[in-house]
mmCIF file of C-alpha atoms and ligand atoms in Angstrom:
data_model
loop_
_atom_site.group_PDB
_atom_site.id
_atom_site.type_symbol
_atom_site.label_atom_id
_atom_site.label_comp_id
_atom_site.label_asym_id
_atom_site.label_seq_id
_atom_site.Cartn_x
_atom_site.Cartn_y
_atom_site.Cartn_z
ATOM 1 C CA MET N 1 8.603 -31.419 21.791
ATOM 2 C CA ALA N 2 6.846 -31.395 18.372
ATOM 3 C CA ARG N 3 8.453 -29.270 15.667
ATOM 4 C CA VAL N 4 6.863 -25.890 14.799
ATOM 5 C CA LYS N 5 4.861 -26.330 11.585
ATOM 6 C CA THR N 6 5.423 -24.234 8.456
ATOM 7 C CA ILE N 7 2.593 -22.067 7.110
ATOM 8 C CA THR N 8 2.269 -21.781 3.333
ATOM 9 C CA ILE N 9 0.655 -18.608 2.000
ATOM 10 C CA ALA N 10 -0.691 -18.195 -1.553
ATOM 11 C CA GLY N 11 -0.764 -14.512 -2.512
ATOM 12 C CA GLY N 12 1.696 -11.739 -1.661
ATOM 13 C CA GLY N 13 -0.723 -8.808 -1.378
ATOM 14 C CA LEU N 14 -1.566 -7.054 1.873
ATOM 15 C CA ALA N 15 -3.245 -9.962 3.655
ATOM 16 C CA GLY N 16 -0.551 -12.494 2.703
ATOM 17 C CA LEU N 17 2.505 -10.337 3.384
ATOM 18 C CA SER N 18 1.241 -8.867 6.665
ATOM 19 C CA LEU N 19 0.224 -12.313 7.922
ATOM 20 C CA GLY N 20 3.611 -13.703 6.863
ATOM 21 C CA ILE N 21 5.483 -10.950 8.730
ATOM 22 C CA ALA N 22 3.444 -11.467 11.903
ATOM 23 C CA LEU N 23 3.897 -15.271 11.823
ATOM 24 C CA LEU N 24 7.658 -14.914 11.305
ATOM 25 C CA GLN N 25 7.723 -12.501 14.236
ATOM 26 C CA GLY N 26 6.122 -15.356 16.236
ATOM 27 C CA ASP N 27 8.924 -17.720 15.111
ATOM 28 C CA VAL N 28 6.738 -19.640 12.666
ATOM 29 C CA PRO N 29 8.407 -20.518 9.332
ATOM 30 C CA VAL N 30 6.497 -19.141 6.336
ATOM 31 C CA VAL N 31 6.685 -19.926 2.615
ATOM 32 C CA LEU N 32 4.837 -17.444 0.393
ATOM 33 C CA HIS N 33 3.981 -17.852 -3.310
ATOM 34 C CA GLU N 34 3.228 -14.835 -5.506
ATOM 35 C CA PRO N 35 2.705 -14.961 -9.300
ATOM 36 C CA ALA N 36 3.987 -11.389 -9.847
ATOM 37 C CA THR N 37 7.221 -9.621 -8.877
ATOM 38 C CA TYR N 38 7.792 -6.492 -6.764
ATOM 39 C CA PRO N 39 7.430 -3.557 -6.954
ATOM 40 C CA ARG N 40 4.297 -3.230 -9.032
ATOM 41 C CA HIS N 41 1.356 -0.882 -9.358
ATOM 42 C CA ARG N 42 -2.072 -2.212 -8.381
ATOM 43 C CA VAL N 43 -5.599 -1.024 -9.073
ATOM 44 C CA CYS N 44 -6.522 0.549 -5.758
ATOM 45 C CA GLY N 45 -7.806 3.875 -4.409
ATOM 46 C CA GLU N 46 -4.798 3.741 -2.032
ATOM 47 C CA PHE N 47 -6.973 5.224 0.717
ATOM 48 C CA ILE N 48 -6.742 3.146 3.902
ATOM 49 C CA SER N 49 -9.678 3.882 6.166
ATOM 50 C CA GLY N 50 -10.436 2.233 9.497
ATOM 51 C CA LEU N 51 -7.066 0.579 10.165
ATOM 52 C CA THR N 52 -6.261 0.992 13.866
ATOM 53 C CA ASP N 53 -2.755 1.460 15.258
ATOM 54 C CA GLU N 54 -3.343 -1.646 17.410
ATOM 55 C CA VAL N 55 -3.920 -3.920 14.386
ATOM 56 C CA ALA N 56 -0.889 -2.450 12.587
ATOM 57 C CA GLU N 57 1.249 -2.999 15.687
ATOM 58 C CA ARG N 58 0.084 -6.582 16.264
ATOM 59 C CA LEU N 59 0.952 -7.358 12.639
ATOM 60 C CA ASP N 60 4.276 -5.543 13.076
ATOM 61 C CA ILE N 61 3.693 -3.366 10.002
ATOM 62 C CA SER N 62 3.436 0.127 11.589
ATOM 63 C CA ASP N 63 6.838 1.133 10.181
ATOM 64 C CA THR N 64 5.690 0.424 6.614
ATOM 65 C CA LEU N 65 2.911 2.997 7.055
ATOM 66 C CA SER N 66 4.787 5.562 9.150
ATOM 67 C CA ASP N 67 5.064 8.183 6.378
ATOM 68 C CA ALA N 68 1.657 7.525 4.801
ATOM 69 C CA LEU N 69 -0.275 10.778 4.341
ATOM 70 C CA SER N 70 -2.976 11.442 6.907
ATOM 71 C CA HIS N 71 -6.297 12.368 5.277
ATOM 72 C CA SER N 72 -9.465 13.705 6.948
ATOM 73 C CA THR N 73 -11.406 15.914 4.586
ATOM 74 C CA THR N 74 -13.635 14.726 1.801
ATOM 75 C CA SER N 75 -15.879 16.209 -0.887
ATOM 76 C CA TRP N 76 -18.478 14.212 -2.768
ATOM 77 C CA PHE N 77 -19.652 15.176 -6.235
ATOM 78 C CA VAL N 78 -22.648 13.748 -8.059
ATOM 79 C CA ARG N 79 -22.767 14.279 -11.839
ATOM 80 C CA ASN N 80 -20.467 17.345 -11.703
ATOM 81 C CA HIS N 81 -22.156 18.951 -8.665
ATOM 82 C CA ARG N 82 -20.599 19.043 -5.236
ATOM 83 C CA ILE N 83 -23.138 17.613 -2.790
ATOM 84 C CA LEU N 84 -21.109 17.268 0.391
ATOM 85 C CA ASN N 85 -18.054 18.456 2.293
ATOM 86 C CA ALA N 86 -17.324 16.325 5.339
ATOM 87 C CA THR N 87 -14.620 15.430 7.815
ATOM 88 C CA LEU N 88 -13.919 11.761 8.459
ATOM 89 C CA PRO N 89 -14.492 10.792 12.116
ATOM 90 C CA VAL N 90 -11.011 9.154 12.054
ATOM 91 C CA ALA N 91 -8.197 10.133 9.691
ATOM 92 C CA ALA N 92 -7.365 7.718 6.859
ATOM 93 C CA ARG N 93 -3.875 6.956 5.477
ATOM 94 C CA SER N 94 -2.709 7.188 1.890
ATOM 95 C CA ILE N 95 0.293 5.508 0.348
ATOM 96 C CA SER N 96 0.781 3.909 -3.064
ATOM 97 C CA ARG N 97 0.505 0.133 -3.317
ATOM 98 C CA TYR N 98 3.744 0.298 -5.306
ATOM 99 C CA ARG N 99 5.525 1.503 -2.181
ATOM 100 C CA LEU N 100 3.512 -0.314 0.493
ATOM 101 C CA ASP N 101 3.594 -3.807 -1.043
ATOM 102 C CA GLN N 102 7.318 -3.514 -1.706
ATOM 103 C CA ARG N 103 8.012 -2.445 1.871
ATOM 104 C CA LEU N 104 6.018 -5.392 3.190
ATOM 105 C CA GLN N 105 7.817 -7.768 0.796
ATOM 106 C CA LYS N 106 11.239 -6.515 1.937
ATOM 107 C CA LYS N 107 10.270 -6.842 5.577
ATOM 108 C CA PHE N 108 8.949 -10.366 5.011
ATOM 109 C CA ILE N 109 12.293 -11.389 3.502
ATOM 110 C CA SER N 110 14.333 -9.595 6.175
ATOM 111 C CA TYR N 111 12.461 -11.646 8.814
ATOM 112 C CA GLY N 112 13.540 -14.862 7.093
ATOM 113 C CA GLY N 113 10.397 -15.577 5.065
ATOM 114 C CA GLN N 114 10.779 -17.687 1.927
ATOM 115 C CA LEU N 115 9.257 -15.812 -0.996
ATOM 116 C CA HIS N 116 8.683 -17.507 -4.350
ATOM 117 C CA GLU N 117 7.901 -14.865 -6.972
ATOM 118 C CA ASN N 118 6.525 -15.929 -10.377
ATOM 119 C CA SER N 119 4.792 -18.754 -8.543
ATOM 120 C CA ARG N 120 1.054 -19.358 -8.843
ATOM 121 C CA LEU N 121 -0.657 -21.973 -6.661
ATOM 122 C CA LYS N 122 -3.971 -23.762 -7.129
ATOM 123 C CA PRO N 123 -6.664 -23.294 -4.457
ATOM 124 C CA SER N 124 -6.062 -25.959 -1.860
ATOM 125 C CA SER N 125 -7.511 -27.095 1.429
ATOM 126 C CA ALA N 126 -4.209 -28.669 2.493
ATOM 127 C CA GLU N 127 -3.305 -28.323 6.166
ATOM 128 C CA GLY N 128 -1.286 -25.206 6.901
ATOM 129 C CA MET N 129 -2.213 -23.532 3.589
ATOM 130 C CA VAL N 130 -3.613 -19.978 3.757
ATOM 131 C CA TRP N 131 -5.268 -18.572 0.626
ATOM 132 C CA THR N 132 -4.715 -14.795 0.275
ATOM 133 C CA ALA N 133 -4.744 -14.776 -3.528
ATOM 134 C CA GLY N 134 -7.331 -12.014 -3.902
ATOM 135 C CA ARG N 135 -10.622 -12.066 -5.750
ATOM 136 C CA VAL N 136 -12.108 -15.136 -7.402
ATOM 137 C CA ALA N 137 -12.245 -14.430 -11.153
ATOM 138 C CA GLU N 138 -15.815 -13.862 -12.349
ATOM 139 C CA LYS N 139 -15.677 -13.443 -16.112
ATOM 140 C CA ASP N 140 -19.255 -12.219 -16.515
ATOM 141 C CA SER N 141 -18.780 -9.363 -14.069
ATOM 142 C CA PRO N 142 -19.769 -5.920 -15.445
ATOM 143 C CA TRP N 143 -17.063 -4.088 -13.464
ATOM 144 C CA LEU N 144 -13.787 -2.550 -14.555
ATOM 145 C CA GLY N 145 -11.320 -0.867 -12.185
ATOM 146 C CA LEU N 146 -8.802 1.651 -13.594
ATOM 147 C CA LYS N 147 -6.156 3.635 -11.784
ATOM 148 C CA ILE N 148 -3.313 6.044 -12.542
ATOM 149 C CA HIS N 149 -0.993 8.421 -10.673
ATOM 150 C CA LEU N 150 -1.041 12.040 -11.866
ATOM 151 C CA ARG N 151 1.017 15.136 -11.112
ATOM 152 C CA ASN N 152 -0.155 18.763 -11.275
ATOM 153 C CA LEU N 153 -3.726 17.816 -10.447
ATOM 154 C CA PRO N 154 -5.149 20.289 -7.908
ATOM 155 C CA VAL N 155 -7.563 18.590 -5.471
ATOM 156 C CA ALA N 156 -10.303 20.216 -3.409
ATOM 157 C CA GLN N 157 -9.957 17.924 -0.367
ATOM 158 C CA ASP N 158 -7.977 14.914 0.873
ATOM 159 C CA LEU N 159 -10.469 12.631 -0.852
ATOM 160 C CA GLU N 160 -12.711 13.609 -3.753
ATOM 161 C CA MET N 161 -15.455 11.144 -4.682
ATOM 162 C CA HIS N 162 -17.112 11.708 -8.067
ATOM 163 C CA ALA N 163 -20.234 9.695 -8.857
ATOM 164 C CA GLY N 164 -21.538 9.481 -12.429
ATOM 165 C CA GLY N 165 -23.510 7.165 -14.700
ATOM 166 C CA GLY N 166 -22.584 3.583 -13.790
ATOM 167 C CA ALA N 167 -19.319 4.723 -12.232
ATOM 168 C CA TYR N 168 -17.511 6.451 -9.412
ATOM 169 C CA VAL N 169 -13.997 7.806 -9.134
ATOM 170 C CA GLY N 170 -11.884 8.452 -6.029
ATOM 171 C CA ILE N 171 -9.071 11.009 -6.073
ATOM 172 C CA THR N 172 -6.529 11.301 -3.289
ATOM 173 C CA PRO N 173 -2.990 12.652 -2.883
ATOM 174 C CA ILE N 174 -0.290 10.062 -2.241
ATOM 175 C CA GLU N 175 3.484 10.439 -1.892
ATOM 176 C CA ASP N 176 5.963 12.457 -3.990
ATOM 177 C CA GLY N 177 3.424 15.041 -5.178
ATOM 178 C CA TYR N 178 1.313 12.466 -7.006
ATOM 179 C CA VAL N 179 -2.442 12.129 -6.841
ATOM 180 C CA ASN N 180 -4.025 8.706 -7.244
ATOM 181 C CA VAL N 181 -7.078 8.571 -9.486
ATOM 182 C CA CYS N 182 -8.975 5.300 -9.293
ATOM 183 C CA GLY N 183 -12.379 4.539 -10.751
ATOM 184 C CA LEU N 184 -14.894 1.743 -10.735
ATOM 185 C CA PHE N 185 -16.815 1.626 -14.009
ATOM 186 C CA LYS N 186 -19.419 -0.503 -15.725
ATOM 187 C CA ARG N 187 -17.475 -2.005 -18.653
ATOM 188 C CA ARG N 188 -18.185 -0.580 -22.103
ATOM 189 C CA SER N 189 -17.458 -2.291 -25.414
ATOM 190 C CA ASP N 190 -17.026 1.078 -27.222
ATOM 191 C CA ALA N 191 -14.319 2.503 -24.928
ATOM 192 C CA THR N 192 -11.190 3.729 -26.697
ATOM 193 C CA GLY N 193 -7.602 4.699 -25.870
ATOM 194 C CA SER N 194 -5.097 3.373 -23.410
ATOM 195 C CA GLY N 195 -3.620 4.649 -20.161
ATOM 196 C CA LEU N 196 -4.913 8.061 -19.072
ATOM 197 C CA ALA N 197 -6.822 8.433 -22.368
ATOM 198 C CA LEU N 198 -8.822 5.267 -21.603
ATOM 199 C CA LEU N 199 -9.544 6.430 -18.058
ATOM 200 C CA ILE N 200 -10.709 9.814 -19.387
ATOM 201 C CA ASP N 201 -12.869 8.065 -21.982
ATOM 202 C CA TYR N 202 -14.566 6.124 -19.171
ATOM 203 C CA VAL N 203 -14.950 9.305 -17.092
ATOM 204 C CA LYS N 204 -16.579 11.054 -20.077
ATOM 205 C CA GLY N 205 -18.787 7.990 -20.637
ATOM 206 C CA ALA N 206 -19.987 8.411 -17.039
ATOM 207 C CA ARG N 207 -20.876 12.030 -17.976
ATOM 208 C CA LEU N 208 -18.325 13.439 -15.541
ATOM 209 C CA THR N 209 -17.336 16.110 -18.042
ATOM 210 C CA GLN N 210 -15.729 18.545 -15.596
ATOM 211 C CA LEU N 211 -13.633 15.808 -14.071
ATOM 212 C CA ALA N 212 -12.581 14.616 -17.544
ATOM 213 C CA ASP N 213 -11.345 18.136 -18.405
ATOM 214 C CA HIS N 214 -9.546 18.379 -15.073
ATOM 215 C CA LEU N 215 -7.754 15.045 -15.623
ATOM 216 C CA SER N 216 -6.759 16.014 -19.178
ATOM 217 C CA SER N 217 -4.591 18.850 -17.891
ATOM 218 C CA ALA N 218 -2.551 16.669 -15.493
ATOM 219 C CA GLU N 219 0.763 14.917 -16.069
ATOM 220 C CA PRO N 220 0.500 11.093 -15.854
ATOM 221 C CA ASN N 221 2.997 8.593 -14.514
ATOM 222 C CA THR N 222 2.296 6.261 -17.426
ATOM 223 C CA ASP N 223 3.892 3.244 -15.701
ATOM 224 C CA SER N 224 1.345 3.486 -12.901
ATOM 225 C CA PHE N 225 -1.690 2.860 -15.130
ATOM 226 C CA THR N 226 -3.374 -0.456 -14.278
ATOM 227 C CA GLY N 227 -6.752 -2.045 -14.800
ATOM 228 C CA ILE N 228 -8.678 -5.052 -13.523
ATOM 229 C CA SER N 229 -11.921 -6.700 -14.461
ATOM 230 C CA ALA N 230 -13.685 -9.979 -13.690
ATOM 231 C CA PHE N 231 -14.486 -9.390 -10.025
ATOM 232 C CA THR N 232 -17.642 -9.257 -7.963
ATOM 233 C CA PHE N 233 -18.301 -7.885 -4.511
ATOM 234 C CA GLY N 234 -19.314 -9.741 -1.379
ATOM 235 C CA ARG N 235 -18.365 -13.276 -0.381
ATOM 236 C CA GLN N 236 -16.102 -15.039 -2.869
ATOM 237 C CA SER N 237 -17.071 -18.515 -4.000
ATOM 238 C CA HIS N 238 -14.418 -20.766 -2.484
ATOM 239 C CA ALA N 239 -14.794 -24.287 -1.201
ATOM 240 C CA LYS N 240 -15.733 -24.158 2.493
ATOM 241 C CA ASP N 241 -12.558 -25.928 3.596
ATOM 242 C CA ILE N 242 -10.134 -23.319 2.200
ATOM 243 C CA CYS N 243 -8.567 -20.917 4.691
ATOM 244 C CA ALA N 244 -9.251 -17.701 2.698
ATOM 245 C CA LEU N 245 -8.395 -14.219 4.006
ATOM 246 C CA GLY N 246 -8.682 -10.673 2.603
ATOM 247 C CA ASP N 247 -10.298 -10.254 -0.820
ATOM 248 C CA ALA N 248 -10.032 -14.009 -1.300
ATOM 249 C CA ALA N 249 -12.704 -14.372 1.397
ATOM 250 C CA SER N 250 -14.858 -11.327 0.589
ATOM 251 C CA MET N 251 -14.565 -8.106 -1.398
ATOM 252 C CA ILE N 252 -16.080 -4.950 0.012
ATOM 253 C CA PRO N 253 -17.075 -2.262 -2.544
ATOM 254 C CA PRO N 254 -14.246 0.266 -2.920
ATOM 255 C CA PHE N 255 -16.237 3.395 -1.973
ATOM 256 C CA THR N 256 -15.772 2.338 1.669
ATOM 257 C CA GLY N 257 -11.959 2.662 1.452
ATOM 258 C CA ASN N 258 -11.965 -0.371 3.724
ATOM 259 C CA GLY N 259 -10.766 -3.317 1.581
ATOM 260 C CA MET N 260 -7.119 -2.911 2.537
ATOM 261 C CA THR N 261 -8.067 -2.590 6.199
ATOM 262 C CA MET N 262 -10.112 -5.793 5.920
ATOM 263 C CA ALA N 263 -7.095 -7.540 4.388
ATOM 264 C CA PHE N 264 -4.967 -6.498 7.389
ATOM 265 C CA GLU N 265 -7.743 -7.202 9.892
ATOM 266 C CA SER N 266 -8.302 -10.675 8.501
ATOM 267 C CA ALA N 267 -4.583 -11.412 8.904
ATOM 268 C CA ASP N 268 -4.832 -10.113 12.471
ATOM 269 C CA ILE N 269 -7.895 -12.295 13.152
ATOM 270 C CA ALA N 270 -6.225 -15.427 11.765
ATOM 271 C CA LEU N 271 -2.870 -14.824 13.474
ATOM 272 C CA PRO N 272 -3.459 -16.285 16.976
ATOM 273 C CA HIS N 273 -5.205 -19.362 15.540
ATOM 274 C CA LEU N 274 -2.409 -20.021 13.039
ATOM 275 C CA LEU N 275 0.196 -19.569 15.790
ATOM 276 C CA ASP N 276 -1.637 -22.183 17.878
ATOM 277 C CA TYR N 277 -1.779 -24.534 14.892
ATOM 278 C CA ALA N 278 1.909 -24.075 14.041
ATOM 279 C CA GLN N 279 2.858 -24.698 17.665
ATOM 280 C CA ASN N 280 0.785 -27.909 17.659
ATOM 281 C CA ALA N 281 -1.800 -26.635 20.137
ATOM 282 C CA THR N 282 -4.763 -27.146 17.734
ATOM 283 C CA GLY N 283 -5.516 -29.255 14.678
ATOM 284 C CA TRP N 284 -6.153 -27.764 11.227
ATOM 285 C CA ALA N 285 -9.925 -28.420 11.173
ATOM 286 C CA GLU N 286 -10.375 -26.544 14.463
ATOM 287 C CA THR N 287 -8.062 -23.732 13.298
ATOM 288 C CA LEU N 288 -10.066 -23.299 10.104
ATOM 289 C CA HIS N 289 -13.351 -23.300 12.025
ATOM 290 C CA ARG N 290 -12.098 -20.663 14.488
ATOM 291 C CA ILE N 291 -10.785 -18.384 11.745
ATOM 292 C CA GLN N 292 -13.910 -18.608 9.604
ATOM 293 C CA SER N 293 -16.217 -17.973 12.584
ATOM 294 C CA ALA N 294 -14.183 -14.940 13.658
ATOM 295 C CA LEU N 295 -14.110 -13.507 10.109
ATOM 296 C CA HIS N 296 -17.866 -13.955 9.832
ATOM 297 C CA ALA N 297 -18.508 -12.248 13.174
ATOM 298 C CA ARG N 298 -16.242 -9.295 12.353
ATOM 299 C CA PHE N 299 -17.156 -8.615 8.739
ATOM 300 C CA ASN N 300 -20.693 -9.783 8.024
ATOM 301 C CA GLY N 301 -22.514 -6.606 9.092
ATOM 302 C CA ARG N 302 -19.967 -4.376 7.360
ATOM 303 C CA LEU N 303 -20.306 -6.272 4.087
ATOM 304 C CA ARG N 304 -24.104 -6.258 4.264
ATOM 305 C CA TYR N 305 -24.255 -2.461 4.714
ATOM 306 C CA ALA N 306 -21.639 -1.871 2.024
ATOM 307 C CA ASN N 307 -23.501 -3.968 -0.546
ATOM 308 C CA LEU N 308 -26.767 -2.241 0.351
ATOM 309 C CA LEU N 309 -25.298 1.253 -0.042
ATOM 310 C CA HIS N 310 -23.188 0.558 -3.118
ATOM 311 C CA PRO N 311 -25.969 1.237 -5.729
ATOM 312 C CA PHE N 312 -26.445 4.733 -4.228
ATOM 313 C CA LEU N 313 -23.064 5.606 -5.733
ATOM 314 C CA TYR N 314 -23.542 4.533 -9.337
ATOM 315 C CA THR N 315 -27.282 4.441 -10.164
ATOM 316 C CA ARG N 316 -29.321 7.532 -10.969
ATOM 317 C CA PRO N 317 -32.112 6.901 -8.382
ATOM 318 C CA GLY N 318 -29.464 6.214 -5.735
ATOM 319 C CA GLN N 319 -27.529 9.355 -6.598
ATOM 320 C CA THR N 320 -30.715 11.458 -6.582
ATOM 321 C CA THR N 321 -31.509 10.195 -3.086
ATOM 322 C CA LEU N 322 -27.937 10.805 -1.952
ATOM 323 C CA SER N 323 -27.975 14.376 -3.308
ATOM 324 C CA ALA N 324 -31.357 15.148 -1.718
ATOM 325 C CA LEU N 325 -30.232 13.840 1.666
ATOM 326 C CA ALA N 326 -26.977 15.794 1.496
ATOM 327 C CA LYS N 327 -28.771 18.992 0.417
ATOM 328 C CA THR N 328 -31.185 18.816 3.346
ATOM 329 C CA HIS N 329 -28.359 17.895 5.756
ATOM 330 C CA LEU N 330 -30.062 14.550 6.430
ATOM 331 C CA LEU N 331 -27.234 12.340 5.170
ATOM 332 C CA PRO N 332 -26.054 10.494 8.310
ATOM 333 C CA PHE N 333 -22.384 10.569 7.270
ATOM 334 C CA GLY N 334 -20.951 9.641 10.707
ATOM 335 C CA LEU N 335 -23.432 6.784 11.154
ATOM 336 C CA LEU N 336 -22.686 5.370 7.690
ATOM 337 C CA TYR N 337 -18.952 5.685 8.308
ATOM 338 C CA ARG N 338 -19.246 3.615 11.492
ATOM 339 C CA ALA N 339 -21.541 1.014 9.893
ATOM 340 C CA LEU N 340 -18.944 0.426 7.175
ATOM 341 C CA ARG N 341 -16.044 -0.203 9.565
HETATM 342 C C1 FAD O 401 -11.303 -0.139 -8.181
HETATM 343 C C2 FAD O 401 -10.878 -0.509 -6.797
HETATM 344 C C3 FAD O 401 -10.517 0.482 -5.897
HETATM 345 C C4 FAD O 401 -10.136 0.154 -4.594
HETATM 346 N N1 FAD O 401 -9.828 1.155 -3.725
HETATM 347 C C5 FAD O 401 -9.549 0.868 -2.439
HETATM 348 C C6 FAD O 401 -9.271 1.903 -1.501
HETATM 349 O O1 FAD O 401 -9.193 3.083 -1.813
HETATM 350 N N2 FAD O 401 -9.051 1.530 -0.211
HETATM 351 C C7 FAD O 401 -9.083 0.229 0.199
HETATM 352 O O2 FAD O 401 -8.882 -0.029 1.382
HETATM 353 N N3 FAD O 401 -9.317 -0.765 -0.673
HETATM 354 C C8 FAD O 401 -9.557 -0.484 -1.964
HETATM 355 N N4 FAD O 401 -9.784 -1.492 -2.856
HETATM 356 C C9 FAD O 401 -9.731 -2.878 -2.375
HETATM 357 C C10 FAD O 401 -8.309 -3.334 -2.075
HETATM 358 O O3 FAD O 401 -7.472 -3.102 -3.182
HETATM 359 C C11 FAD O 401 -8.317 -4.808 -1.712
HETATM 360 O O4 FAD O 401 -9.321 -5.045 -0.773
HETATM 361 C C12 FAD O 401 -6.972 -5.282 -1.150
HETATM 362 O O5 FAD O 401 -5.970 -5.162 -2.121
HETATM 363 C C13 FAD O 401 -7.093 -6.727 -0.709
HETATM 364 O O6 FAD O 401 -5.823 -7.216 -0.330
HETATM 365 P P1 FAD O 401 -5.528 -8.784 -0.461
HETATM 366 O O7 FAD O 401 -4.189 -8.989 0.100
HETATM 367 O O8 FAD O 401 -6.678 -9.560 0.068
HETATM 368 O O9 FAD O 401 -5.536 -9.053 -2.035
HETATM 369 P P2 FAD O 401 -4.545 -8.483 -3.137
HETATM 370 O O10 FAD O 401 -3.931 -7.221 -2.702
HETATM 371 O O11 FAD O 401 -5.345 -8.512 -4.408
HETATM 372 O O12 FAD O 401 -3.405 -9.582 -3.222
HETATM 373 C C14 FAD O 401 -3.632 -10.857 -3.750
HETATM 374 C C15 FAD O 401 -2.305 -11.393 -4.258
HETATM 375 O O13 FAD O 401 -2.466 -12.753 -4.641
HETATM 376 C C16 FAD O 401 -1.744 -12.988 -5.822
HETATM 377 N N5 FAD O 401 -2.332 -14.176 -6.482
HETATM 378 C C17 FAD O 401 -3.362 -14.217 -7.356
HETATM 379 N N6 FAD O 401 -3.597 -15.495 -7.745
HETATM 380 C C18 FAD O 401 -2.698 -16.268 -7.091
HETATM 381 C C19 FAD O 401 -2.442 -17.667 -7.082
HETATM 382 N N7 FAD O 401 -3.161 -18.514 -7.824
HETATM 383 N N8 FAD O 401 -1.438 -18.131 -6.293
HETATM 384 C C20 FAD O 401 -0.690 -17.282 -5.538
HETATM 385 N N9 FAD O 401 -0.899 -15.955 -5.516
HETATM 386 C C21 FAD O 401 -1.900 -15.447 -6.276
HETATM 387 C C22 FAD O 401 -1.888 -11.695 -6.610
HETATM 388 O O14 FAD O 401 -0.872 -11.550 -7.579
HETATM 389 C C23 FAD O 401 -1.804 -10.648 -5.500
HETATM 390 O O15 FAD O 401 -0.499 -10.205 -5.281
HETATM 391 C C24 FAD O 401 -10.129 -1.200 -4.179
HETATM 392 C C25 FAD O 401 -10.462 -2.207 -5.085
HETATM 393 C C26 FAD O 401 -10.831 -1.870 -6.380
HETATM 394 C C27 FAD O 401 -11.212 -2.962 -7.329
#
């Protein structure tokens, strides 16, 4: 009988680690390369919306999420005014990436996975190579993501969304009494400060004055401050013959709270095809074709709606429309929620 093939994974974020765990659980050897080390803070709203128990169980990662906070209520604010209180049709989970990624890494190793930290690979279409290395760098992108964990920050609901000029900020409680504050901003050349001061400068620049005051009174975990730039939303520009999953395949705008779920779902979609490949039941070309077709079928509509709705969050005409719809109770919150998942 032919030997079981090894799968090589580039990128130890959510897609790469969860896929690695599930493959190891299926007795497939996995080698994973990650340029960073664990644990580490990541720019992320840390709000996981739309992940089903079934997907988490198939990936064998339910235990890593078992104590995640369960969040259902949300308030949306546009330019300092509350426009909406709503309840999510399905509760979301919140847990820091610091904790979640480290749990997944430990589980991957405990299952016998080979992890090479401080190891960066080049995009490759080699057989058996899965690319979960996150976004493709886009140096002309206008976006900047900033995040920090704060203590003593009272929050109105499980998730506060604050939309301002060229920006929006999500605020959600995570573990140990901390609240995660994560914003997406149009980059500014005149921004000043570092850590929380920089985030507050961006919040002020977006004319979210009340939020800026609120953040100023909180106590930061300075180590948790992180930022990223050089990314764009939608399909990422890889060669067609690369087996890309998660953000490496496509990035959904963060207001959906669905990027982490898509990373897990893409691992779940790829899993049976990679198991077949590793067990010599299919060739690599067919495996790649099956995975890419399934990703397209699952995510295309979701990405289209998300990209269409995204400007409503950060442009003035979009925000005016959003506020008017919310005021007249015409904002189809449940419908939008379903379209984005
Ligand atoms: C501002 C902002 C807020 C967000 N908020 C949320 C939210 O609230 N909820 C949500 O669900 N999603 C959110 N997201 C999206 C979410 O963070 C991503 O969708 C998710 O992290 C994707 O997981 P991934 O495993 O595909 O990629 P990542 O988690 O980015 O992992 C990729 C890994 O690949 C590694 N890597 C990079 N280059 C290489 C290389 N050359 N070789 C090997 N490894 C490499 C990286 O170090 C990293 O560890 C947000 C995104 C942004 C920008």
